[in-house]
Coordinates of C-alpha atoms in Angstrom, one line a residue:
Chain A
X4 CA -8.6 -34.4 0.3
X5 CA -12.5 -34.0 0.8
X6 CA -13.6 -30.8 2.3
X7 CA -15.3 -30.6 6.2
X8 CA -18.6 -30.3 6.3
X9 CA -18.7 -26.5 8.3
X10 CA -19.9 -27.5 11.8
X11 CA -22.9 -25.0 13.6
X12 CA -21.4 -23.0 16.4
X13 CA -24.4 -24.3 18.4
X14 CA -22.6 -27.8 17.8
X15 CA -19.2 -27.2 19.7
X16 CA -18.9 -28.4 23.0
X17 CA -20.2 -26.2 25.5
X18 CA -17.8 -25.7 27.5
X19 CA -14.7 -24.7 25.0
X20 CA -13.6 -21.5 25.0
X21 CA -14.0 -18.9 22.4
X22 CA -11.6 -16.2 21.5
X23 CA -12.7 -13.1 19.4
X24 CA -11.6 -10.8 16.6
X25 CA -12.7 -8.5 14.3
X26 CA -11.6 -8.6 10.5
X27 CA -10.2 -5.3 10.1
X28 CA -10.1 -3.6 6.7
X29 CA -6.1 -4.5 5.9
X30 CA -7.3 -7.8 6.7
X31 CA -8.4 -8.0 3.5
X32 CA -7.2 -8.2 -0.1
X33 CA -8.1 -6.9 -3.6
X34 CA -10.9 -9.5 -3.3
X35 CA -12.8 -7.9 -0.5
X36 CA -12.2 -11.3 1.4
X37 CA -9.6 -11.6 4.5
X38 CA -6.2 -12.3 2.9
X39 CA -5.9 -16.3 3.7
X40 CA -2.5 -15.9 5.7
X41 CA -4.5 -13.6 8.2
X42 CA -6.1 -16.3 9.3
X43 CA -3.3 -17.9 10.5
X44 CA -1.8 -15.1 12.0
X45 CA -5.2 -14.5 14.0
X46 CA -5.2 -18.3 14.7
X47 CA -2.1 -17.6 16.8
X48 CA -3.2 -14.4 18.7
X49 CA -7.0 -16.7 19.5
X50 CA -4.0 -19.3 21.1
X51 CA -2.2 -16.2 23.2
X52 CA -5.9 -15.6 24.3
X53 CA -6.5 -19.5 24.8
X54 CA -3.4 -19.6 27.0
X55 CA -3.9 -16.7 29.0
X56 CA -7.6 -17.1 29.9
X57 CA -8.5 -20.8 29.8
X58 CA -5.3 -22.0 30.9
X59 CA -3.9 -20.2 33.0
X60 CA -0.5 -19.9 31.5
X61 CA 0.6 -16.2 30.5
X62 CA 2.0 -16.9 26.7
X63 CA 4.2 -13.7 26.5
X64 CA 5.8 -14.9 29.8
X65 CA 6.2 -18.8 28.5
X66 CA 8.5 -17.5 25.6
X67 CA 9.9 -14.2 27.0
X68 CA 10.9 -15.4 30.7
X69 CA 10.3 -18.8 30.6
X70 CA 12.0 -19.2 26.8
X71 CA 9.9 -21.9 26.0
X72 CA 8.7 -21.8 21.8
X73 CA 5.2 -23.3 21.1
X74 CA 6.1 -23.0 17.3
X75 CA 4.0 -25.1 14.6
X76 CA 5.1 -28.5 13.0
X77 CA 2.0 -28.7 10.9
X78 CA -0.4 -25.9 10.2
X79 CA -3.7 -26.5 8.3
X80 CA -6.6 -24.7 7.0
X81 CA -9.8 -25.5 5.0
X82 CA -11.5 -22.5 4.1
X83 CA -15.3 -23.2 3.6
X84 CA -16.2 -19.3 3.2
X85 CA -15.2 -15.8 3.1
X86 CA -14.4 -13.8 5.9
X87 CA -15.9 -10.0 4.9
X88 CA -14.4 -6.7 6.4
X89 CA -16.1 -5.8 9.7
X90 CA -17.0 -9.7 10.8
X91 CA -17.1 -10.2 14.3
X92 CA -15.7 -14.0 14.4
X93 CA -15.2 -17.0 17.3
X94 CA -11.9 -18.6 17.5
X95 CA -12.7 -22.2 19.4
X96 CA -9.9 -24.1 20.0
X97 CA -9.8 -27.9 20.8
X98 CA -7.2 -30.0 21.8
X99 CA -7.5 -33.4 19.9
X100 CA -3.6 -35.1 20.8
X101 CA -1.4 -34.6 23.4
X102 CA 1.7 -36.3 22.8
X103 CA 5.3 -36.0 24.5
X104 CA 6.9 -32.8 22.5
X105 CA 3.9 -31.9 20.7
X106 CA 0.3 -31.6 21.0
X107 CA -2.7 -30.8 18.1
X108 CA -5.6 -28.5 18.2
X109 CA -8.6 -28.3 16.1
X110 CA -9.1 -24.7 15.6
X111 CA -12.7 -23.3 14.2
X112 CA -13.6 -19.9 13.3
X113 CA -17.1 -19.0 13.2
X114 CA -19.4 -16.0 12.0
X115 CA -22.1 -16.4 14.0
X116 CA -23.8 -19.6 13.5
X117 CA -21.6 -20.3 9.9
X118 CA -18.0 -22.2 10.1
X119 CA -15.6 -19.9 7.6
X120 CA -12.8 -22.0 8.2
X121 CA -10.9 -25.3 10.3
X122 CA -7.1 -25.4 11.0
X123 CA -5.9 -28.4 12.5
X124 CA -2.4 -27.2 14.0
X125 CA 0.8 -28.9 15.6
X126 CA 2.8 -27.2 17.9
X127 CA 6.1 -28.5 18.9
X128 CA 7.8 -27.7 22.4
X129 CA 11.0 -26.0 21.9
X130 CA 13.9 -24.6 24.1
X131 CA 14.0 -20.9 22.4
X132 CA 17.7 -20.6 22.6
X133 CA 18.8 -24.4 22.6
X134 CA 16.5 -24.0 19.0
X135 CA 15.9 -27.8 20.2
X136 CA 12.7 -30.2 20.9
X137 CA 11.7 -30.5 24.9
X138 CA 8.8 -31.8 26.6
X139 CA 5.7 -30.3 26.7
X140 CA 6.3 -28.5 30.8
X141 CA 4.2 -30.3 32.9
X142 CA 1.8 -27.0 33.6
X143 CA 0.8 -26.5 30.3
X144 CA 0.2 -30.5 29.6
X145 CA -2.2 -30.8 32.6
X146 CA -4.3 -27.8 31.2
X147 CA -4.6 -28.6 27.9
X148 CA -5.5 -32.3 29.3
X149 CA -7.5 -30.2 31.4
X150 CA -9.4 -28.5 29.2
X151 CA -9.5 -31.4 26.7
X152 CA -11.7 -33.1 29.4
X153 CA -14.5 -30.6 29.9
X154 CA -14.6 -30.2 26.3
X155 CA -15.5 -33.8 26.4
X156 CA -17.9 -33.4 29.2
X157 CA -21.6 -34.2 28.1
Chain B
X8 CA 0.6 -37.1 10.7
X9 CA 3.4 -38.2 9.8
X10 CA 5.7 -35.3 8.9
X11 CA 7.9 -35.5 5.8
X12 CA 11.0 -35.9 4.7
X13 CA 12.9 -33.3 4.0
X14 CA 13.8 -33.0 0.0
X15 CA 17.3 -32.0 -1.2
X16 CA 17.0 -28.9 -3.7
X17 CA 18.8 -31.2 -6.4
X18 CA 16.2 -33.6 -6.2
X19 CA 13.8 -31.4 -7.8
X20 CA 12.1 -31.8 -11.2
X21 CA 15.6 -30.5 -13.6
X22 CA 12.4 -27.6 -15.2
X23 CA 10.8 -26.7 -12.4
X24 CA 10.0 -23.2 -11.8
X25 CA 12.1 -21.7 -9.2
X26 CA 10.4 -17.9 -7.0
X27 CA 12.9 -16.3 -4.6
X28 CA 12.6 -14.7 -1.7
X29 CA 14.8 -13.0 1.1
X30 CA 13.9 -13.6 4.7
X31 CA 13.2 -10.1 6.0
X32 CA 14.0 -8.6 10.1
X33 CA 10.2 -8.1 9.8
X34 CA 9.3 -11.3 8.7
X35 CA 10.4 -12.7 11.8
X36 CA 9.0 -13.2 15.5
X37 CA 10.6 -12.3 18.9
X38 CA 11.6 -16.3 18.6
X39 CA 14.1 -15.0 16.1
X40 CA 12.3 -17.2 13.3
X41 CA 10.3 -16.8 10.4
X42 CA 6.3 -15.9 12.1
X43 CA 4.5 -18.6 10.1
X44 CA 2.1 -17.0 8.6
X45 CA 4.5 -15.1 6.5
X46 CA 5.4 -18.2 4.7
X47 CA 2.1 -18.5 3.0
X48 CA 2.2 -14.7 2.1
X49 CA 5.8 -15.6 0.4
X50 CA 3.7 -18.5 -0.8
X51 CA 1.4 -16.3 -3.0
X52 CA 3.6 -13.9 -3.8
X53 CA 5.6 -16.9 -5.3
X54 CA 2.7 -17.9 -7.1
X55 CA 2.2 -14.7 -8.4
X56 CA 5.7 -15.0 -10.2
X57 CA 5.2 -18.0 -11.1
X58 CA 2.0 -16.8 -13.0
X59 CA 4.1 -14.2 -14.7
X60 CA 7.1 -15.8 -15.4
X61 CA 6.4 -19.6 -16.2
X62 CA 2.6 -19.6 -16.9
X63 CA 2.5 -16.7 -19.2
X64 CA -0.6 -15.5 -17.3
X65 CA -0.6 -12.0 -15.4
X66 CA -1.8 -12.8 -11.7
X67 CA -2.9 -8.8 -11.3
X68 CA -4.7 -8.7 -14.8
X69 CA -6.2 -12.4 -13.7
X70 CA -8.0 -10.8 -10.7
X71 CA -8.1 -7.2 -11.6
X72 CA -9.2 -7.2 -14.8
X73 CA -10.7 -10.8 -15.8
X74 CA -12.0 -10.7 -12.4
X75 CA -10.9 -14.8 -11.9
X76 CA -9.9 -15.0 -8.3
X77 CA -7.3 -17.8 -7.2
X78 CA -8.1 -18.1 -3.4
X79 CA -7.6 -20.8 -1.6
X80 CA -10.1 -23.6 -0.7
X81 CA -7.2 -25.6 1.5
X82 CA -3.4 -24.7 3.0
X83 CA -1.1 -26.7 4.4
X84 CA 2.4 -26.7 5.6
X85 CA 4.7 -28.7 7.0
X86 CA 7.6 -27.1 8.8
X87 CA 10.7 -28.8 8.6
X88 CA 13.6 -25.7 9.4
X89 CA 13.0 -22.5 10.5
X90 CA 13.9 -19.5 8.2
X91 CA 16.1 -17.0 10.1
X92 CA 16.9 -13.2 9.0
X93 CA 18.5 -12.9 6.1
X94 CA 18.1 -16.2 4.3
X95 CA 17.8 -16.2 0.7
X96 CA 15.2 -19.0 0.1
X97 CA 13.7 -20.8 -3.0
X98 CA 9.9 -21.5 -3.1
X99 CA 8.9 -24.2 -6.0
X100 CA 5.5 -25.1 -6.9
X101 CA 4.8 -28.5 -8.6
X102 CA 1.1 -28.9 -10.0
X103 CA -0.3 -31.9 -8.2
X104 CA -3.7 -32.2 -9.6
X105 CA -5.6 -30.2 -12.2
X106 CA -9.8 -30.2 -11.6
X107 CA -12.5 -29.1 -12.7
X108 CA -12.4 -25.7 -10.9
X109 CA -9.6 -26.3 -8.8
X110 CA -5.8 -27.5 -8.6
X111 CA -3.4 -28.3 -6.1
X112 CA 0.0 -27.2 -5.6
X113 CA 3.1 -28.3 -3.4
X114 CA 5.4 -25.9 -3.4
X115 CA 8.6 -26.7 -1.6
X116 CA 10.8 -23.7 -0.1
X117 CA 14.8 -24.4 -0.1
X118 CA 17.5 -22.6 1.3
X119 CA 19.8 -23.8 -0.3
X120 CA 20.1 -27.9 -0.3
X121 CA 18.1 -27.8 2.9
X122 CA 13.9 -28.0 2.6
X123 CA 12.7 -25.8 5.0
X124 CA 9.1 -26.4 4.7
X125 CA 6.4 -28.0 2.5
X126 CA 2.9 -26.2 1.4
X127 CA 0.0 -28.6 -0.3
X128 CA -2.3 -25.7 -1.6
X129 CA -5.7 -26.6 -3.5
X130 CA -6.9 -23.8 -5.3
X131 CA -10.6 -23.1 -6.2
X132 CA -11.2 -20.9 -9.3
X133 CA -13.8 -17.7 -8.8
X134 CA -16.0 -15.2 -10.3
X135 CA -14.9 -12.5 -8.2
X136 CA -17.7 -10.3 -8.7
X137 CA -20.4 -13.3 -8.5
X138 CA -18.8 -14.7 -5.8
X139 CA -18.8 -18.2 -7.1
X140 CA -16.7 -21.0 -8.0
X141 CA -16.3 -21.2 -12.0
X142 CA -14.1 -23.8 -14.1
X143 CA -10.2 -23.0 -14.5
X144 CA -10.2 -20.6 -17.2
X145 CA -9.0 -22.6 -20.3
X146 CA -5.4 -20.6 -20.8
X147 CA -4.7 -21.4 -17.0
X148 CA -5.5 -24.9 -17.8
X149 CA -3.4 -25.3 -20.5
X150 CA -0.2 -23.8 -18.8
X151 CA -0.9 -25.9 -15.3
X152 CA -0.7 -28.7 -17.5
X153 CA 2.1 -28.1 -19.9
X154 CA 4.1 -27.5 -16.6
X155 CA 3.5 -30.2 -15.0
X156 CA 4.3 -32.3 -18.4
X157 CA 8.0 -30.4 -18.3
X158 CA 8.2 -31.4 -14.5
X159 CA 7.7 -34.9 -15.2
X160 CA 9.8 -35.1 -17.8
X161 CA 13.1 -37.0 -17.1
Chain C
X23 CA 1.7 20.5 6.4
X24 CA 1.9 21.5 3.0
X25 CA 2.4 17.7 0.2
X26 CA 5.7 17.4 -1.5
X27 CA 6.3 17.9 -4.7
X28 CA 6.6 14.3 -6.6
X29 CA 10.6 14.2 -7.9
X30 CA 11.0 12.9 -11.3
X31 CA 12.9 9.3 -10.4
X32 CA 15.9 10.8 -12.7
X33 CA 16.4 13.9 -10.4
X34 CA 17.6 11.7 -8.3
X35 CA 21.6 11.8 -7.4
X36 CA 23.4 9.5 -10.4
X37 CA 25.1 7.1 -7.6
X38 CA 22.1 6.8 -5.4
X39 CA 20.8 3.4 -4.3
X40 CA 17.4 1.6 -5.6
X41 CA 15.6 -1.4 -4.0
X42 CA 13.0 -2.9 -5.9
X43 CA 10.0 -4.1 -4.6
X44 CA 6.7 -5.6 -5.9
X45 CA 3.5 -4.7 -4.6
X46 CA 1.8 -8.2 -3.8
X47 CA -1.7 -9.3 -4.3
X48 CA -1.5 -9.4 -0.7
X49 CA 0.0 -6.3 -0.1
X50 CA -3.1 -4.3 -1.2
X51 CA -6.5 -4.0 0.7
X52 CA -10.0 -3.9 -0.3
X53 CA -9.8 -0.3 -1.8
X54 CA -7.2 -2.7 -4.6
X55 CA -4.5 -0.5 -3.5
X56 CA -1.2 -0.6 -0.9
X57 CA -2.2 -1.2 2.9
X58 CA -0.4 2.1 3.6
X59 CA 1.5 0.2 6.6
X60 CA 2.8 -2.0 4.0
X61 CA 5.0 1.0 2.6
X62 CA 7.1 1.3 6.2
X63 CA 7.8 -2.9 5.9
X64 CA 9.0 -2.6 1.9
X65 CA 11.3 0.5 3.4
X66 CA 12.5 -1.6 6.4
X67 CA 13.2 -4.4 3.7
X68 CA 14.9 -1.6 1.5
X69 CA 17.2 -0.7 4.2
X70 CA 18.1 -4.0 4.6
X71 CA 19.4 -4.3 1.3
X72 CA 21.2 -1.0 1.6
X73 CA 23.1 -1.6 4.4
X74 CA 24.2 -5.0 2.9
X75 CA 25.0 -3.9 -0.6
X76 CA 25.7 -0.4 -0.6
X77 CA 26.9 0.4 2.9
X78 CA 28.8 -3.3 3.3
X79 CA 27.4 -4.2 6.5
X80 CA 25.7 -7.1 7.2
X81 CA 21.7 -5.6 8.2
X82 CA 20.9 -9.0 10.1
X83 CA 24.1 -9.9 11.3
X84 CA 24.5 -6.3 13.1
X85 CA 20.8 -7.0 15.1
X86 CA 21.8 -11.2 15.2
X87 CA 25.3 -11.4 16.1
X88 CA 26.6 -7.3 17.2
X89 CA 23.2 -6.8 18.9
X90 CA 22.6 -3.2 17.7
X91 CA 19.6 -2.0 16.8
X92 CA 18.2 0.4 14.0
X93 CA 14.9 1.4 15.1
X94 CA 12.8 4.0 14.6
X95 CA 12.4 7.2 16.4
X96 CA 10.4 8.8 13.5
X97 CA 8.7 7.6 10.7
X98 CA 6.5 9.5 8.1
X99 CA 5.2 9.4 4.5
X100 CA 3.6 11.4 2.3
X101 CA 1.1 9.5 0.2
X102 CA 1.1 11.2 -3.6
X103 CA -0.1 8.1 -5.8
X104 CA -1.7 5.1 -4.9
X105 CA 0.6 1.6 -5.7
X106 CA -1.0 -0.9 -7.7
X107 CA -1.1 -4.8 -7.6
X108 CA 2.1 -5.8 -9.9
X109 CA 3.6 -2.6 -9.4
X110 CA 7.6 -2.2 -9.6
X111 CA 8.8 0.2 -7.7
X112 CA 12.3 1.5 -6.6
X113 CA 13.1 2.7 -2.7
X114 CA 15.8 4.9 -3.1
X115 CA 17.3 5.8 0.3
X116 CA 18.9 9.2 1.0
X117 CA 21.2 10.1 4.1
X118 CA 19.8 13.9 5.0
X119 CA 21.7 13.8 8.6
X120 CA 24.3 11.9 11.0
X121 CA 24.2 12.7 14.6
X122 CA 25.7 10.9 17.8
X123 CA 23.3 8.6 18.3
X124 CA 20.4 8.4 15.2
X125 CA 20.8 9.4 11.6
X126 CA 17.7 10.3 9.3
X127 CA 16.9 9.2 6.0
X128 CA 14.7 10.4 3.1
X129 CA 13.0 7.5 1.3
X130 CA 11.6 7.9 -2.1
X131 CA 9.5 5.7 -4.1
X132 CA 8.9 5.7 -7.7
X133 CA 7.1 3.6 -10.2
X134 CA 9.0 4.3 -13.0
X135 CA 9.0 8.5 -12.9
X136 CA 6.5 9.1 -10.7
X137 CA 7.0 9.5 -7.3
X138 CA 4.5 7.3 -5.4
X139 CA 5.7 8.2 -2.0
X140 CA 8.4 9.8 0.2
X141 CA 9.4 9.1 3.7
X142 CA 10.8 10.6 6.4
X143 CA 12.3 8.0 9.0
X144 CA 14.9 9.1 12.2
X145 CA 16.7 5.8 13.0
X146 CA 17.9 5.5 16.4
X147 CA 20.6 3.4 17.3
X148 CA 20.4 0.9 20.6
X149 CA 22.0 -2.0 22.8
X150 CA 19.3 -4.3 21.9
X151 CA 20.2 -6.2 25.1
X152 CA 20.5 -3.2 27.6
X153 CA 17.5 -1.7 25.5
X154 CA 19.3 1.9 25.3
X155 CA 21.1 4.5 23.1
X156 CA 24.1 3.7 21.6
X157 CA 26.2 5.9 19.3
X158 CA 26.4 5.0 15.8
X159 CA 28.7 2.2 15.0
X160 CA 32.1 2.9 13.8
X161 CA 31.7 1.2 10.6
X162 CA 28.3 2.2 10.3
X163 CA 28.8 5.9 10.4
X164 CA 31.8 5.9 8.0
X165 CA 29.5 3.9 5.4
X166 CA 26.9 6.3 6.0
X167 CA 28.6 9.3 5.6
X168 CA 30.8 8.2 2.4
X169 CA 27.4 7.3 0.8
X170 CA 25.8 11.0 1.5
X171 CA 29.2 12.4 0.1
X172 CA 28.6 9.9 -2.6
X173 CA 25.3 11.3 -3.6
X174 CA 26.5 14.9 -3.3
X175 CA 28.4 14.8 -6.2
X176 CA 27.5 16.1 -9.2
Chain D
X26 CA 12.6 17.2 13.9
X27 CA 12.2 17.5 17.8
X28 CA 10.5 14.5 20.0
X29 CA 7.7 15.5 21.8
X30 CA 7.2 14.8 25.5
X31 CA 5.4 11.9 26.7
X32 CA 1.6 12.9 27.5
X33 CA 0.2 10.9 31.0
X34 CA -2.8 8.5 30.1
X35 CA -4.7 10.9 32.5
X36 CA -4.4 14.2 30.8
X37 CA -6.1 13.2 27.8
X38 CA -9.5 14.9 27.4
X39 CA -12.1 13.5 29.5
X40 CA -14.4 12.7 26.9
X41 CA -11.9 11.2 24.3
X42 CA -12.5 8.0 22.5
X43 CA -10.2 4.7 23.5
X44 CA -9.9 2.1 21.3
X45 CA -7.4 -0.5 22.8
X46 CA -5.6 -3.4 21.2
X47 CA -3.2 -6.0 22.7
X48 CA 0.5 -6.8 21.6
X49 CA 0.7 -10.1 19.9
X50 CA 3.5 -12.8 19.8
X51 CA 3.4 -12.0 15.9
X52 CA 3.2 -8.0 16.1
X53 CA 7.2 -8.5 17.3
X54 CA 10.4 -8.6 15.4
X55 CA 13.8 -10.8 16.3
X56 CA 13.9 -7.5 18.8
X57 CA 11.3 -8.6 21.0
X58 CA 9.6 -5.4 20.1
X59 CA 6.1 -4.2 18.4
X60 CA 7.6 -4.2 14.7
X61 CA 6.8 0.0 13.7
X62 CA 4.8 -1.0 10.5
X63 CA 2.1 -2.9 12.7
X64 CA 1.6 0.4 14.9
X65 CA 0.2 2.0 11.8
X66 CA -2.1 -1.4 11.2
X67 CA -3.8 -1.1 14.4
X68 CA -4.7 2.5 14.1
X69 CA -6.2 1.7 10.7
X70 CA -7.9 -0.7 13.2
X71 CA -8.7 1.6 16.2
X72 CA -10.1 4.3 13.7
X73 CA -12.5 1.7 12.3
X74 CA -13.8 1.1 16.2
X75 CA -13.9 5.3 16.6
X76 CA -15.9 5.7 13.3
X77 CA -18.2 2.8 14.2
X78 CA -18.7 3.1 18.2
X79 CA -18.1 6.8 18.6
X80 CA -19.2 8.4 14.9
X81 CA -21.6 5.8 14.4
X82 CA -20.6 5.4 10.9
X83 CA -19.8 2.2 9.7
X84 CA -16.3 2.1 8.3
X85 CA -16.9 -1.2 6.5
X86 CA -19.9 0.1 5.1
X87 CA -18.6 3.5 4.1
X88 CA -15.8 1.8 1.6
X89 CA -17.8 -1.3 0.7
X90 CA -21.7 0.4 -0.1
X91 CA -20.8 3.7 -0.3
X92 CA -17.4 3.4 -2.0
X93 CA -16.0 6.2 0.2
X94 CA -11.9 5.5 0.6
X95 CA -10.4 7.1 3.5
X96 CA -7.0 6.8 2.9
X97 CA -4.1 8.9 4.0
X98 CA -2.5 11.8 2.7
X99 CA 0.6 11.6 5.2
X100 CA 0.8 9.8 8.4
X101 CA 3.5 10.0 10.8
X102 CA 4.9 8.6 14.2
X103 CA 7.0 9.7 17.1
X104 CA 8.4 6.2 19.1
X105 CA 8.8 7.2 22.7
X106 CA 9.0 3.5 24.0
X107 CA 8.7 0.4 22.7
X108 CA 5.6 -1.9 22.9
X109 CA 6.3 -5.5 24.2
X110 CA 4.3 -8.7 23.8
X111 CA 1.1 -9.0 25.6
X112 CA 1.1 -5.2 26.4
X113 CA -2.3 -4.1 27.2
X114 CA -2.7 -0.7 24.4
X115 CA -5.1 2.3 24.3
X116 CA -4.8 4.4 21.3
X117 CA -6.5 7.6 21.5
X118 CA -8.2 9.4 18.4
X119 CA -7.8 13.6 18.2
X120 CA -9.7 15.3 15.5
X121 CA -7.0 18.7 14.9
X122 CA -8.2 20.0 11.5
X123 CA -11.8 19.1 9.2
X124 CA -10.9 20.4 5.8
X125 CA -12.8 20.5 3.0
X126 CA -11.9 16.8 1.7
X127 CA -9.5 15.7 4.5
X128 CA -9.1 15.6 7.7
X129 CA -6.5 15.3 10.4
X130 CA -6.3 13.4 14.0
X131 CA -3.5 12.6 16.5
X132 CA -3.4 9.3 17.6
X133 CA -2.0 8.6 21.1
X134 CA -0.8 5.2 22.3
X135 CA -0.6 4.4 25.9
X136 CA 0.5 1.7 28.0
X137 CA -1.5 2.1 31.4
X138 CA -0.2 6.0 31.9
X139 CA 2.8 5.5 29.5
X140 CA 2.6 7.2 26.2
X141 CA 4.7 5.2 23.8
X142 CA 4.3 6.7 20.3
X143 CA 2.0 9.6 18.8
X144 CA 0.8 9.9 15.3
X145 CA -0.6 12.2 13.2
X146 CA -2.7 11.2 10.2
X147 CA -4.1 13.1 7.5
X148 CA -6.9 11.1 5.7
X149 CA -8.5 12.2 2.2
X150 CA -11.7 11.2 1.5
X151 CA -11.9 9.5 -2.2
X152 CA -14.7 8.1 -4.5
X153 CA -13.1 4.4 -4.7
X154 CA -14.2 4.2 -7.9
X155 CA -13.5 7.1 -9.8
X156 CA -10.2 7.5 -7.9
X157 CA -10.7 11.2 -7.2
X158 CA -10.4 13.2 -4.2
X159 CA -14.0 14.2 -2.8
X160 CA -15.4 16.6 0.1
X161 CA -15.9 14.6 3.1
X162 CA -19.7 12.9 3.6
X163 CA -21.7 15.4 5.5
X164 CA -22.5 12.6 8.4
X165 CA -18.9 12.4 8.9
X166 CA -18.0 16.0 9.1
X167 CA -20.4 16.4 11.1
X168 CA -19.3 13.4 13.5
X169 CA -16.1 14.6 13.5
X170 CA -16.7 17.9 14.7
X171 CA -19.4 17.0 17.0
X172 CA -16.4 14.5 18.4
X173 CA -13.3 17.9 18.4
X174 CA -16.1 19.8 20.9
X175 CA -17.0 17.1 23.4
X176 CA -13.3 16.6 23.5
X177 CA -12.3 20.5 23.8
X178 CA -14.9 20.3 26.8
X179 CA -13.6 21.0 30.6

């Protein structure tokens, strides 16, 4: 299990989109660093924010109204710094599979031009109150493969 | 990414050290299931017991007072089940690998016979006040590996 | 808004309940002491345990299955001593009224004698479906009451 | 204990500060609602935009150079409606009192003109190291009374 080598936020592909957040001071622990599950929990708000702006599809609305869960398989995270109370950070998702119930992003956080940590995360498509697998709705797969294109874009 | 198996509680190492935890109304999300990052808060606070209770070594003396920190250089989960309100769960942790400065866990969570999830977690060893990784202090050491000799016994 | 006095845990009533709680690594921010919003989740998971073993009703299966909710119309603390990483404390829940449709609670917590804390917290009961006020549950109040009458004895 | 009445968005003081937050998937409980111990999170949050953009002082700074806690002393809430996922928040800072070594505000949260909970917090200013109460930082008292006139202006 080698480590990433942190990526340059100049490096990302231009057009991806960036969420923000600031780490707040009950972000962090005894340490003085962000607590390590916060991360993960500010991984899924930078998603809400990833749905809502890039794609086009209101996440409240999807589970709410729509009862559709976007809940994680596989979550992952390799931290390659501290996060320090008061950091403004990016949240830059990228969409590396798209499969039939499922689909992976690549999610980096950045301060500045630093990489603090990568998640690589799995979300399966569920009916919310089946509590069963379904495909990924046919909206939200053509903007993720969407958006997975122009991130590939030169 | 192949996602594992699920592994009955019985088919744990017969010595393995055992947290618990109860599955709080707060704990979970409007889906009605455990918010994900809450597992890998339960996740240290299980570690934190198991510090206590089956290393021998305080976890809050470890970091308040020795100044070690335990943070995390990688964590990972596979989710199998989701936890629901109310469940009384079981959250083992089986030393994987012990390094130089670091050492993995996987620490299974149960309710019941059923695995709900699966955490690898690598550990880096810190001077907290330096800010810098330093080797596993040698009492930690010892207990990580006279654990995982009662785990692997038959 | 003059502070409480702190109440010597054994002033409490003989036959009141305790949770217990420990105070987490990750419970406590930067300052190495309790988040303060921590306290109102530990007294949310106290409650839960006092509705399921001293009030004999079933906390999650009330909001899961009956559809009833307990939430707040008030909440407050007064802060007297800071919790500690690897604190144990008690939550010892007191019933100070019972009205139509919301009861109120006094919620102390000590770390051994001292009194760490003491809330204030106005729970209002709901349809969690219709998403309005509800009187008190049958069942509910009786427990309630017969646990303040409890507590009133000498 | 009675509920105050709901204040319109518009008949806040001209001049006040807004610091605004959004609902997130994982701010909800099994209810569909903002869980209460998160409101008290993000107006730890919104006070740390109100010292930094409207006291300019740097709330990060003041507990991590100059070892100034601000922690509270009591805090309390009135829940007038609930918050929902993907609401849109503002939460208002009031300075009422500036005591010698504390301080109180009201914090109002709206929802466009909806006001759906109030606090009032009462911070003391501690030296984080020596764990004793001390007056509050000239700067700040000075901020926060410069702050109570604009906002007691027509």
């Amino acid at each position: 299990m080698s480590r990433p080598t942190p990526l340059p936020f100049a490096a990302l592909p231009t057009r991806a989109f960036h969420a923000t957040a600031r780490v707040r001071f009950g972000d962090c622990d005894p340490a003085g660093i962000v607590f390590f599950p916060v991360w993960f929990a500010m991984a899924n708000a930078a998603i809400e924010d990833f749905f809502g702006a890039e794609l086009g599809i209101d996440f409240h609305a999807l589970h709410a109204t729509r009862r559709i869960g976007t809940g994680f398989a596989h979550a992952e995270a390799d931290f390659m710094a501290p996060g320090l109370m008061g950091d403004q950070v990016a949240l830059t998702p990228l969409v590396t599979r798209i499969g039939g119930a499922s689909y992976a992003l690549t999610l980096h956080v950045h301060r500045a031009e630093a990489e603090l940590l990568r998640m690589h995360l799995v979300t399966a498509t569920t009916d919310l109150d089946a509590r069963r697998a379904v495909p990924i709705p046919p909206d939200l797969r053509a903007a993720l493969a969407a958006y997975q294109g122009r991130c590939a874009d030169a």
